[in-house]
Amino acid sequence: MLSQTVVKRLKEIVGEKNVVTDKVGLLTYGYDGTLLSGEALGVVSPTTTDQVVEIVKLMNEHDIKLVPRGAGTNESGGTIPSQEAVVISFTKMTKIHEIDTENFVAVVEPGVINFDLQVELAKQNFYFPPDPSSFKASTIGGNLGECSGGPKCFKYGVTRDYMLGLEVVLPNGKVIQTGGRNFQSEPGYDLTRIIVGSEGILGLVTKVFVRILPIPRAKKTMLALYDKVEDASQTVADIVAAGIIPTTLELMDNLLINTTEDFTHAGLPRDAGAVLIIEVDGYPEDMDEQVKTIGEIASKIAKEFKVAQTAVEVDQIWTSRRSAFGSVARVRPSYGVNDITVPRSNFPKAIGGVLKVAKDFGVTIGVVAHAGDGNLHPLILFDQRNKEETETVHKAEQALCMMALDLEGTISGEHGIGLVKKKYLDKEFTPAAMEAFRKIKRSFDPTNRFNPGKIIDL
Amino acid sequence: MGVLADVYEMLNTCNKCGGCHTACKTYKLTGIETMVARGRIQLIKAVADGKLEPNQEYEDAIMSCLLCGECAVTCPNGVHGNELVMAARRDLKLRKGITPFAKSFALKTLASPKRLGMGFRLFGGVGKSVLNKLDGMDYFRGIDIRNFPTAKKQFLEQVPERIKVQNPKHKVGFYVGCFLNYSLDQTAHSVVKVLTKNDCEVIIPKDQVCCGLPQYCYGDFETAKSNARQTINTFLDKYSDAEVVLSACASCASMLKHDYLKLFADEPSYLPKVKLFCEKVVEFSEYMDKIGVNQSQLHNSSPLTVTYHDPCHMVRGLKVTKQPRQLLQMIPRVEYKEMFEANRCCGAAGLVQAFFHEVSTDITDQKTQNIKDTNADLVATSCPACMLRLQGGINKAGQKQKVMHVADLMAKAYED
Ligand SMILES: Cc1cc2nc3c(=O)[nH]c(=O)nc-3n(C[C@H](O)[C@H](O)[C@H](O)COP(=O)(O)OP(=O)(O)OC[C@H]3O[C@@H](n4cnc5c(N)ncnc54)[C@H](O)[C@@H]3O)c2cc1C
Ligand code: SF4
Ligand code: SF4
Ligand code: SF4
C-alpha cells in the first residue's frame, strides 16, 4: 500500500484523475500479453516530462520502485509489477510534436500508438518502417523498450534502426538527451542504442526522435502455398541464397492459416500446409522483374504461387498475418509464444526442430515466422488451468530455446527478455557478458529502482 | 454466478492481445485500461474467479461500455466484449436485486408507458424550464436539454390504428418505439408518409410498449421479457395481418430482431413464437429497399449535401449499411458525402451519455468534427437516439448542420 502522503503528492503532480490506487484499476495494470500477472501499488499516468521527473524524485525519496508501461502488449512479462512497485503508464503522453518530412524526422511522445503515427505520416506520404503486428495497440515507447520488429524488418531493420535520439529521465531524476534529429551518429558512446531494447530498466523515455521514410512508390504482394511447412522453409533459404531481399517474407503454418481464416475470411486455402507472404517494394519499373524471379524460385517447390491483384486482397492478407497471435485462442485458451531466431541459412533446420519438439512433447504448436530474418514464433497452445499440461509446455519451451542456441541462434529476436526468458539468458551469454549487463544496469540505476527483476537479477 | 459461468469460456478466450485498443472509443479517448474491452473482460473474469468483489469502480468499468460492439468485430479471437459486458450487468443485477442505474429511476421510468410519458415531459418540459432559468445550463452533461424535443401529445394518440391507402400492396405493422412516440413524433409521421406513398397500409397497435432494450442492457431481464412478450403477442395475435413489423429506430429493430431470441433462450415452449416474430421484424431503410421505392414522386427543389451516420445497432446489430445510403441518393439533387468513421458510435449509448459524460462528450466532439469536415448541410441517420445526440453535439459546437432521419428526408421529398 502506498502511504497517504505519497498518494497525495502523486495527485498533486499529475492530477487526481491520473492516479489509480483502487483494486479494480490496479488489476487492469497487472497483466500484459503473457500469462503472468501481478498487482502494482499504484498507477500513475504523467502527461509531461516535468511530471515524470517529479514522480521519479518522489519515488526516490520514498524508496519506491517504478515499472514503465506502454500498452502492455509485450510478450515477455516486461510490464508485470512482479515486485512492489508503482506502474508509470505512458498512455497519456500521446502528442506528435513534429513531422519534418524534409529531414525525415518525427518527434513524438512515448505513448503515441504506432498505428496513429502511421496514419499521420501517411497523410504526408511517409511511414515509420517498424511495424510489429501489434501496431494498432502498441506504443512507440513500448516498441523501443523491446526493440520490436515487424514484417518489414527483413529489408528495413528493427526499431533500433529508426531511433535517432531520445529524451530520457534517469533513475536519479536527471534528464538527458541522447542522439538528436540528425543522421550522423553522436560523438562518444551511442547511448540511444543502449536505451533502445533495455526494457525500461535503465531510463524512462519521454520523447523520441524517429526516422521516417517516404512510402515506396510501388509494392507487390505474393502468396506461395505449400503442402508442408518444411517445403516453405526451403523457399525461404533459396530466396536468401539468391541474394534477393524482399520487404517481407512471412510464414504461417496450417494451424494459423485456419485460425486467422476464421477471423478474416481472406480466402487462404485451409488445406495448405503453409503459406509464405512475400512482398517487394520500390520503383514501379522494378516490380515485374522481382516478382518474376521470386515466382521462379518459389514455384520450384510451392504447389501454388500467386500475386495479389487488388488492394482489398492485400489488406486481407495482412489482417490475417497480423492477427496470428491474437487468433489462436480459438483453438486453446492459453498460448506461450517463443521468439527464437536463427541465422537465415539455418531456417529449414529450425523448422525441423520445432516439428520435432511438438512431436517429442506431444504439444500443439502453431508456427508463424518472420522467415526472412530467421525469426520464428512457435506458439504452443494449451490450457493454463491444466497444471500438468502447463508443465509440459514449459519443458517444450526450454527445448525450443536450446534448439535455437544449438543452431547458433538466439532465444529472443524481438520480444525481449523480461521475466519470461530471463532463465535462459545465461545459456546464451558467457558469465563475463552477463556481468557486463549487470554493470551497465548498476551504473544507470545503482539502487535497482527501474523495472526491477527484468532481464537480469542484480 | 450462473451468468458468468455461462460465458466463462469466452472470458477465458481473451488472451489480452490488445487488438481491441484501437476499436474501443472509451479507451482511445481516455487511455485508461479499465475503459477498454480487454480490461473490462479481465475484471469480469476476476469476478467470475471470485478474486474480485464487485464494487463501485467495477460497476463504472462495466457501465461505461457503449455496447457499440466494435470490439467484437475487431477481436481476432472472436471474443464479443459487448456480450460479456451484458452478462456482467446481468450478474450485477442478480447480485444486487436492482441495477445500479435503476436507482437513478431512469430505467424504472422506461418500464411503464405512463411513467415514461411523464419522464419525457418532465425532462423536456418542466426540467427544461427550470434549467432555462439557470444560466449556462443549456447542456446537462453534454446533452442538449434546451433543445430536447418533446411531443405535445404521444404519437400513438395522434394517429388512428390503421392508416389505409387506395390500392394497398403491403400491410405494414409499425413498431413506433419510445423515442418516436414521445419525442420525435414528426419522424414517426414521416415514416407513415413514406410508407403510404409506397402503397403500404400502416397498422399501428395502440397497446405497444417499450421494446425492453434499456432494461435488457442494464441487466433487468425480467422487465425486458415482460415488455417483449407484450410486443410479440400484440403483433402476432391481434394484428396478424401485418406482413412485417417495421421499426425506424435501429436500436429497437436490433432488439426486436436479435435480442428477443437471446432473451427467451431459456423458454423453449415460447421460442418458436419469438422466432416467428423476429423473422417479421424489419428496419425502415431495409424494408423500403426491399419493396422498391416509388422514385418518380420524390422531388427536391434545392441542391443538398448529405452525409450519413451509421448507428451502432444499424451497422453491427442489423448489419444494414448500404440501403440508407441508396435511399438518400435517390432524392433528386442530393449530393452524398461519406464522413470519416461514419460507422463509429456517436457517444449517446443509452445512459452512458448521462453517467459518463466526459467520455461521451469527447466521442461526440470527434463525430461532429468528422461531420464538419464533409461540408454537408445535413446529417441523416436511422436512430432517434443518435439524432438527438448528434444534433446536440452539432449545436454545442456552433455548427449549422441539421440532423434528420432518412425517413424525414424522404417524406420531405414526397411533399416537395
Ligand atoms: C498480437 C501481438 C502481436 C505482436 N507482434 C509483434 C511483432 O510482430 N513484433 C514484435 O517485435 N513484437 C510483437 N508483439 C509484442 C509487443 O507488442 C511489442 O513488444 C510492443 O512493442 C510492446 O509495446 P507496448 O506499448 O505494448 O509496450 P509495453 O508492453 O507496455 O512495454 C514494453 C517494454 O517497454 C518498456 N517501456 C514502455 N514504455 C516505456 C518508456 N516510455 N520508457 C521506458 N521503457 C518503456 C516497458 O517497461 C516494457 O519493458 C506482439 C504482441 C501481441 C500481443
Ligand atoms: S477482447 Fe479480443 S482483441 Fe481484446 S484483448 Fe481480448 S482477445 Fe484481444
Ligand atoms: S462494446 Fe464498444 S465501448 Fe464496449 S468494450 Fe466493446 S468497443 Fe469498448
Ligand atoms: S445513439 Fe449512438 S450509441 Fe446509441 S446506437 Fe446510436 S450510435 Fe450507438
Coordinates of C-alpha atoms in Angstrom, one line a residue, chain A residues 59-453:
Chain A
M59 CA 9.7 7.7 -5.6
N60 CA 13.4 8.1 -4.7
E61 CA 12.5 9.9 -1.6
H62 CA 10.3 7.1 -0.5
D63 CA 12.3 4.3 -1.9
I64 CA 9.6 3.0 -4.2
K65 CA 10.3 1.1 -7.5
L66 CA 8.8 2.0 -10.9
V67 CA 7.6 -0.2 -13.7
P68 CA 7.2 1.7 -17.0
R69 CA 4.3 0.6 -19.2
G70 CA 3.1 1.5 -22.7
A71 CA 0.1 -0.5 -24.0
G72 CA 1.1 -3.6 -22.1
T73 CA 1.1 -5.9 -25.1
N74 CA 4.7 -7.2 -24.7
E75 CA 5.2 -11.0 -24.8
S76 CA 7.9 -11.3 -22.1
G77 CA 6.4 -10.1 -18.8
G78 CA 8.2 -6.7 -19.2
T79 CA 5.4 -4.7 -17.6
I80 CA 4.3 -7.1 -14.9
P81 CA 4.7 -5.5 -11.4
S82 CA 6.4 -8.6 -10.1
Q83 CA 7.9 -6.7 -7.1
E84 CA 6.3 -4.0 -5.0
A85 CA 6.2 -1.1 -7.4
V86 CA 4.3 1.7 -8.9
V87 CA 3.4 1.4 -12.6
I88 CA 4.1 4.5 -14.6
S89 CA 1.9 4.4 -17.6
F90 CA 2.8 6.4 -20.7
T91 CA -0.6 6.1 -22.5
K92 CA -1.4 9.7 -21.8
M93 CA 1.7 11.1 -23.4
T94 CA 0.4 10.9 -26.9
K95 CA 1.5 14.1 -28.6
I96 CA 3.1 14.0 -32.0
H97 CA 5.3 17.1 -31.6
E98 CA 6.5 17.4 -35.1
I99 CA 6.7 15.7 -38.5
D100 CA 9.6 17.0 -40.6
T101 CA 9.5 15.4 -44.0
E102 CA 12.4 17.4 -45.3
N103 CA 14.8 15.9 -42.8
F104 CA 12.9 12.6 -42.5
V105 CA 12.3 13.0 -38.7
A106 CA 9.3 12.8 -36.5
V107 CA 9.3 13.9 -32.8
V108 CA 6.8 12.0 -30.7
E109 CA 5.9 11.3 -27.1
P110 CA 6.3 7.7 -26.0
G111 CA 2.6 6.9 -25.6
V112 CA 1.8 7.5 -29.3
I113 CA 0.4 4.4 -30.7
N114 CA 2.4 3.1 -33.7
F115 CA -0.7 3.0 -35.9
D116 CA -1.7 6.5 -35.0
L117 CA 1.7 7.7 -36.1
Q118 CA 1.5 5.8 -39.3
V119 CA -1.9 7.4 -40.0
E120 CA -0.5 10.9 -39.5
L121 CA 2.6 10.1 -41.6
A122 CA 0.6 8.6 -44.4
K123 CA -1.2 12.0 -44.9
Q124 CA 2.2 13.3 -46.0
N125 CA 3.1 10.1 -47.9
F126 CA 5.6 9.0 -45.2
Y127 CA 5.8 6.0 -42.9
F128 CA 7.7 4.6 -39.9
P129 CA 9.1 1.2 -41.0
P130 CA 9.0 -0.8 -37.7
D131 CA 5.5 -2.3 -37.7
P132 CA 5.1 -5.0 -35.1
S133 CA 1.9 -7.0 -35.7
S134 CA 0.5 -5.3 -32.5
F135 CA 1.0 -1.9 -34.1
K136 CA -2.7 -0.9 -33.7
A137 CA -2.2 -1.1 -29.9
S138 CA 1.4 -0.9 -29.1
T139 CA 3.2 2.4 -28.3
I140 CA 6.4 3.9 -29.7
G141 CA 7.8 3.7 -26.1
G142 CA 7.0 0.0 -25.9
N143 CA 8.3 -0.6 -29.4
L144 CA 11.7 0.9 -28.4
G145 CA 11.6 -0.7 -25.0
E146 CA 11.6 -4.1 -26.6
C147 CA 13.3 -3.1 -29.9
S148 CA 10.4 -4.6 -31.7
G149 CA 10.5 -5.9 -35.2
G150 CA 7.8 -6.5 -37.7
P151 CA 7.1 -7.9 -41.1
K152 CA 9.1 -5.2 -42.8
C153 CA 12.3 -5.9 -40.8
F154 CA 13.8 -8.2 -43.4
K155 CA 14.6 -5.3 -45.7
Y156 CA 14.2 -2.3 -43.4
G157 CA 15.6 -3.4 -40.0
V158 CA 14.1 -3.2 -36.5
T159 CA 13.1 -0.4 -34.2
R160 CA 16.7 0.3 -33.2
D161 CA 17.5 1.3 -36.7
Y162 CA 14.9 4.1 -36.7
M163 CA 15.8 5.8 -33.4
L164 CA 17.7 9.0 -33.9
G165 CA 17.6 10.3 -30.4
L166 CA 15.8 10.1 -27.1
E167 CA 14.9 12.3 -24.1
V168 CA 15.4 10.1 -21.1
V169 CA 14.6 10.6 -17.4
L170 CA 17.3 8.7 -15.5
P171 CA 16.8 6.9 -12.2
N172 CA 18.3 9.9 -10.3
G173 CA 15.7 12.2 -11.8
K174 CA 18.0 13.9 -14.2
V175 CA 17.0 14.4 -17.8
I176 CA 19.4 13.6 -20.7
Q177 CA 19.1 13.9 -24.4
T178 CA 20.8 11.2 -26.5
G179 CA 21.4 11.5 -30.2
G180 CA 19.4 14.1 -31.9
R181 CA 17.5 14.8 -35.1
N182 CA 20.5 14.3 -37.3
F183 CA 21.5 11.1 -39.0
Q184 CA 25.2 11.3 -38.1
S185 CA 25.9 9.1 -35.1
E186 CA 26.6 11.0 -31.9
P187 CA 30.1 11.6 -30.6
G188 CA 31.1 9.3 -27.8
Y189 CA 29.0 6.3 -26.6
D190 CA 25.9 5.6 -28.6
L191 CA 23.6 5.9 -25.6
T192 CA 20.5 5.8 -27.8
R193 CA 21.3 2.2 -28.7
I194 CA 21.9 1.2 -25.1
I195 CA 18.5 2.5 -24.1
V196 CA 16.6 1.0 -27.0
G197 CA 15.8 -2.6 -26.1
S198 CA 16.6 -2.0 -22.5
E199 CA 13.0 -2.8 -21.5
G200 CA 12.7 0.2 -19.2
I201 CA 15.4 -0.9 -16.8
L202 CA 17.8 2.0 -17.5
G203 CA 15.7 5.1 -18.0
L204 CA 12.2 6.4 -18.8
V205 CA 11.9 7.6 -22.3
T206 CA 9.8 10.8 -22.6
K207 CA 10.5 12.0 -26.1
V208 CA 11.5 10.1 -29.2
F209 CA 13.2 11.3 -32.4
V210 CA 12.3 8.7 -35.0
R211 CA 13.5 8.3 -38.5
I212 CA 10.7 8.2 -41.1
L213 CA 10.8 7.3 -44.8
P214 CA 8.7 8.2 -47.9
I215 CA 6.2 5.5 -48.8
P216 CA 7.7 3.4 -51.6
R217 CA 6.1 4.2 -55.0
A218 CA 5.1 0.6 -55.7
K219 CA 4.7 -2.7 -54.0
K220 CA 3.6 -6.2 -54.9
T221 CA 2.3 -8.8 -52.5
M222 CA 2.6 -12.5 -53.4
L223 CA 1.5 -15.7 -51.8
A224 CA 3.2 -19.1 -52.1
L225 CA 1.3 -22.1 -50.9
Y226 CA 2.9 -25.4 -49.8
D227 CA 1.9 -28.9 -48.8
K228 CA 4.3 -28.9 -45.9
V229 CA 5.9 -26.2 -43.7
E230 CA 9.3 -27.7 -44.4
D231 CA 8.8 -27.0 -48.1
A232 CA 8.1 -23.4 -47.4
S233 CA 11.2 -23.1 -45.3
Q234 CA 13.2 -24.3 -48.3
T235 CA 11.9 -21.5 -50.5
V236 CA 13.0 -19.0 -47.8
A237 CA 16.5 -20.4 -47.8
D238 CA 16.5 -20.4 -51.7
I239 CA 15.4 -16.7 -51.9
V240 CA 18.0 -15.7 -49.4
A241 CA 20.7 -17.7 -51.2
A242 CA 19.8 -16.0 -54.4
G243 CA 20.6 -12.7 -52.8
I244 CA 17.1 -11.2 -53.1
I245 CA 15.8 -9.1 -50.2
P246 CA 12.0 -8.8 -50.3
T247 CA 10.4 -6.3 -47.9
T248 CA 8.7 -9.1 -46.1
L249 CA 9.0 -12.9 -46.1
E250 CA 6.4 -14.2 -43.6
L251 CA 5.4 -17.7 -42.9
M252 CA 2.3 -19.2 -41.4
D253 CA 1.6 -22.9 -41.0
N254 CA -1.7 -24.8 -41.4
L255 CA -2.9 -24.2 -37.9
L256 CA -2.6 -20.4 -38.2
I257 CA -4.0 -20.3 -41.7
N258 CA -7.1 -21.8 -40.2
T259 CA -7.4 -19.7 -37.0
T260 CA -6.8 -16.4 -39.0
E261 CA -9.2 -17.5 -41.7
D262 CA -11.9 -17.9 -39.0
F263 CA -11.5 -14.3 -38.3
T264 CA -10.7 -12.6 -41.6
H265 CA -12.1 -14.8 -44.3
A266 CA -9.2 -13.7 -46.5
G267 CA -9.5 -16.8 -48.6
L268 CA -6.3 -18.6 -47.7
P269 CA -6.7 -22.2 -48.6
R270 CA -7.4 -24.1 -45.3
D271 CA -5.8 -27.3 -46.5
A272 CA -2.4 -25.7 -47.3
G273 CA 0.4 -26.9 -45.1
A274 CA 1.9 -23.4 -45.0
V275 CA 1.8 -20.1 -46.8
L276 CA 4.6 -17.6 -47.5
I277 CA 3.6 -14.0 -47.7
I278 CA 6.2 -12.2 -49.8
E279 CA 6.2 -8.5 -50.5
V280 CA 8.6 -6.4 -52.5
D281 CA 8.6 -2.6 -52.8
G282 CA 10.5 0.1 -54.7
Y283 CA 10.1 1.7 -58.1
P284 CA 7.2 0.6 -60.3
E285 CA 9.5 -0.4 -63.1
D286 CA 11.4 -2.9 -60.9
M287 CA 8.3 -4.7 -59.7
D288 CA 7.7 -7.2 -62.6
E289 CA 11.3 -8.4 -62.7
Q290 CA 11.4 -9.0 -58.9
V291 CA 8.0 -10.8 -59.0
K292 CA 9.2 -13.0 -61.8
T293 CA 12.4 -14.1 -60.1
I294 CA 10.7 -14.8 -56.8
G295 CA 7.9 -16.7 -58.7
E296 CA 10.5 -18.9 -60.4
I297 CA 12.3 -19.7 -57.1
A298 CA 9.1 -20.4 -55.2
S299 CA 7.4 -22.4 -58.0
K300 CA 10.2 -25.0 -57.8
I301 CA 8.6 -26.3 -54.6
A302 CA 5.3 -24.4 -54.0
K303 CA 2.1 -26.0 -55.1
E304 CA 0.7 -22.6 -56.0
F305 CA 2.1 -19.1 -56.4
K306 CA 0.0 -16.1 -56.9
V307 CA 0.2 -12.3 -56.9
A308 CA -2.5 -10.3 -55.1
Q309 CA -4.4 -8.3 -57.6
T310 CA -6.4 -5.8 -55.5
A311 CA -5.7 -3.5 -52.6
V312 CA -8.5 -5.3 -50.7
E313 CA -6.8 -8.6 -51.2
V314 CA -3.5 -7.3 -49.9
D315 CA -5.3 -5.8 -46.9
Q316 CA -7.0 -9.0 -46.0
I317 CA -3.7 -11.0 -46.3
W318 CA -2.1 -8.6 -43.8
T319 CA -5.0 -8.6 -41.5
S320 CA -4.6 -12.3 -41.4
R321 CA -1.0 -12.2 -40.7
R322 CA -1.3 -9.5 -38.1
S323 CA -4.0 -11.4 -36.2
A324 CA -2.0 -14.6 -35.9
F325 CA -1.1 -14.4 -32.2
G326 CA -4.5 -12.9 -31.5
S327 CA -6.5 -15.7 -33.1
V328 CA -5.1 -18.8 -31.5
A329 CA -7.4 -18.7 -28.5
R330 CA -9.9 -20.1 -30.9
V331 CA -8.1 -23.4 -30.6
R332 CA -6.9 -23.4 -27.0
P333 CA -7.3 -20.6 -24.4
S334 CA -3.6 -20.2 -23.5
Y335 CA -0.5 -19.8 -25.6
G336 CA 3.2 -19.4 -25.0
V337 CA 4.9 -17.5 -27.8
N338 CA 8.5 -18.2 -28.4
D339 CA 10.8 -15.8 -30.2
I340 CA 13.7 -17.9 -31.3
T341 CA 15.9 -16.6 -34.1
V342 CA 18.5 -18.5 -36.1
P343 CA 20.8 -17.5 -38.9
R344 CA 18.7 -17.4 -42.1
S345 CA 20.5 -20.3 -43.7
N346 CA 19.6 -22.4 -40.7
F347 CA 15.9 -21.6 -41.1
P348 CA 14.8 -25.0 -42.5
K349 CA 16.7 -26.8 -39.7
A350 CA 14.9 -24.7 -37.1
I351 CA 11.5 -25.5 -38.7
G352 CA 12.5 -29.2 -38.5
G353 CA 13.5 -28.6 -34.8
V354 CA 10.1 -27.1 -34.0
L355 CA 8.3 -30.0 -35.5
K356 CA 10.4 -32.4 -33.5
V357 CA 9.7 -30.6 -30.2
A358 CA 6.0 -30.7 -31.0
K359 CA 6.2 -34.5 -31.5
D360 CA 8.6 -35.3 -28.7
F361 CA 6.5 -33.4 -26.1
G362 CA 3.1 -34.1 -27.6
V363 CA 2.1 -30.4 -27.7
T364 CA 0.2 -28.4 -30.3
I365 CA 2.5 -25.8 -31.9
G366 CA 1.4 -23.3 -34.5
V367 CA 4.2 -21.7 -36.4
V368 CA 4.3 -18.1 -37.6
A369 CA 7.7 -16.6 -38.6
H370 CA 9.4 -13.5 -39.9
A371 CA 11.1 -16.1 -42.0
G372 CA 13.3 -13.6 -43.8
D373 CA 15.0 -12.8 -40.5
G374 CA 15.1 -16.4 -39.3
N375 CA 12.8 -15.3 -36.5
L376 CA 10.3 -18.0 -35.5
H377 CA 7.3 -17.7 -33.2
P378 CA 6.3 -21.2 -32.4
L379 CA 3.1 -20.8 -30.5
I380 CA 2.5 -23.6 -28.0
L381 CA -1.2 -23.9 -27.4
F382 CA -2.6 -25.2 -24.1
D383 CA -4.9 -24.6 -21.2
Q384 CA -3.3 -22.8 -18.3
R385 CA -5.9 -24.4 -16.0
N386 CA -4.3 -27.8 -16.6
K387 CA -1.2 -27.9 -14.4
E388 CA 0.3 -31.0 -15.9
E389 CA -0.1 -29.7 -19.4
T390 CA 1.4 -26.3 -18.4
E391 CA 4.5 -28.1 -17.0
T392 CA 5.0 -30.0 -20.3
V393 CA 4.7 -26.7 -22.2
H394 CA 7.4 -25.1 -20.1
K395 CA 9.7 -28.1 -20.9
A396 CA 8.9 -27.8 -24.6
E397 CA 9.7 -24.1 -24.5
Q398 CA 13.0 -24.9 -22.9
A399 CA 13.7 -27.4 -25.6
L400 CA 12.9 -24.8 -28.3
C401 CA 15.4 -22.4 -26.8
M402 CA 18.1 -25.0 -26.6
M403 CA 17.4 -26.0 -30.2
A404 CA 17.8 -22.4 -31.3
L405 CA 21.1 -21.9 -29.4
D406 CA 22.4 -25.1 -31.0
L407 CA 21.7 -23.6 -34.4
E408 CA 23.8 -20.6 -33.5
G409 CA 20.7 -18.6 -32.9
T410 CA 19.2 -16.6 -30.0
I411 CA 16.4 -17.1 -27.6
S412 CA 14.8 -13.8 -28.4
G413 CA 14.6 -12.0 -31.7
E414 CA 12.2 -9.1 -30.9
H415 CA 10.1 -9.8 -27.8
G416 CA 12.7 -9.1 -25.2
I417 CA 13.7 -11.0 -22.1
G418 CA 11.5 -9.5 -19.4
L419 CA 10.7 -12.2 -16.8
V420 CA 9.8 -15.0 -19.2
K421 CA 13.1 -15.5 -20.9
K422 CA 15.3 -14.5 -18.1
K423 CA 16.2 -18.0 -17.1
Y424 CA 17.6 -18.8 -20.5
L425 CA 19.8 -15.7 -20.8
D426 CA 22.9 -17.2 -19.2
K427 CA 22.7 -20.1 -21.6
E428 CA 23.2 -17.6 -24.4
F429 CA 25.8 -15.3 -22.9
T430 CA 29.1 -16.1 -21.1
P431 CA 29.4 -15.2 -17.4
A432 CA 31.6 -12.3 -18.4
A433 CA 29.0 -10.9 -20.7
M434 CA 26.3 -11.3 -18.1
E435 CA 28.5 -9.3 -15.7
A436 CA 28.8 -6.6 -18.3
F437 CA 25.0 -6.4 -18.5
R438 CA 24.8 -6.1 -14.7
K439 CA 27.5 -3.4 -14.6
I440 CA 25.6 -1.3 -17.2
K441 CA 22.4 -1.6 -15.2
R442 CA 24.2 -0.6 -11.9
S443 CA 25.8 2.4 -13.5
F444 CA 22.5 3.8 -14.6
D445 CA 20.4 2.5 -11.7
P446 CA 22.5 1.7 -8.7
T447 CA 19.6 1.1 -6.4
N448 CA 17.7 -1.0 -8.8
R449 CA 14.6 1.1 -9.0
F450 CA 13.5 1.0 -12.6
N451 CA 11.7 -2.2 -13.7
P452 CA 13.5 -4.4 -11.2
G453 CA 13.8 -8.0 -11.8

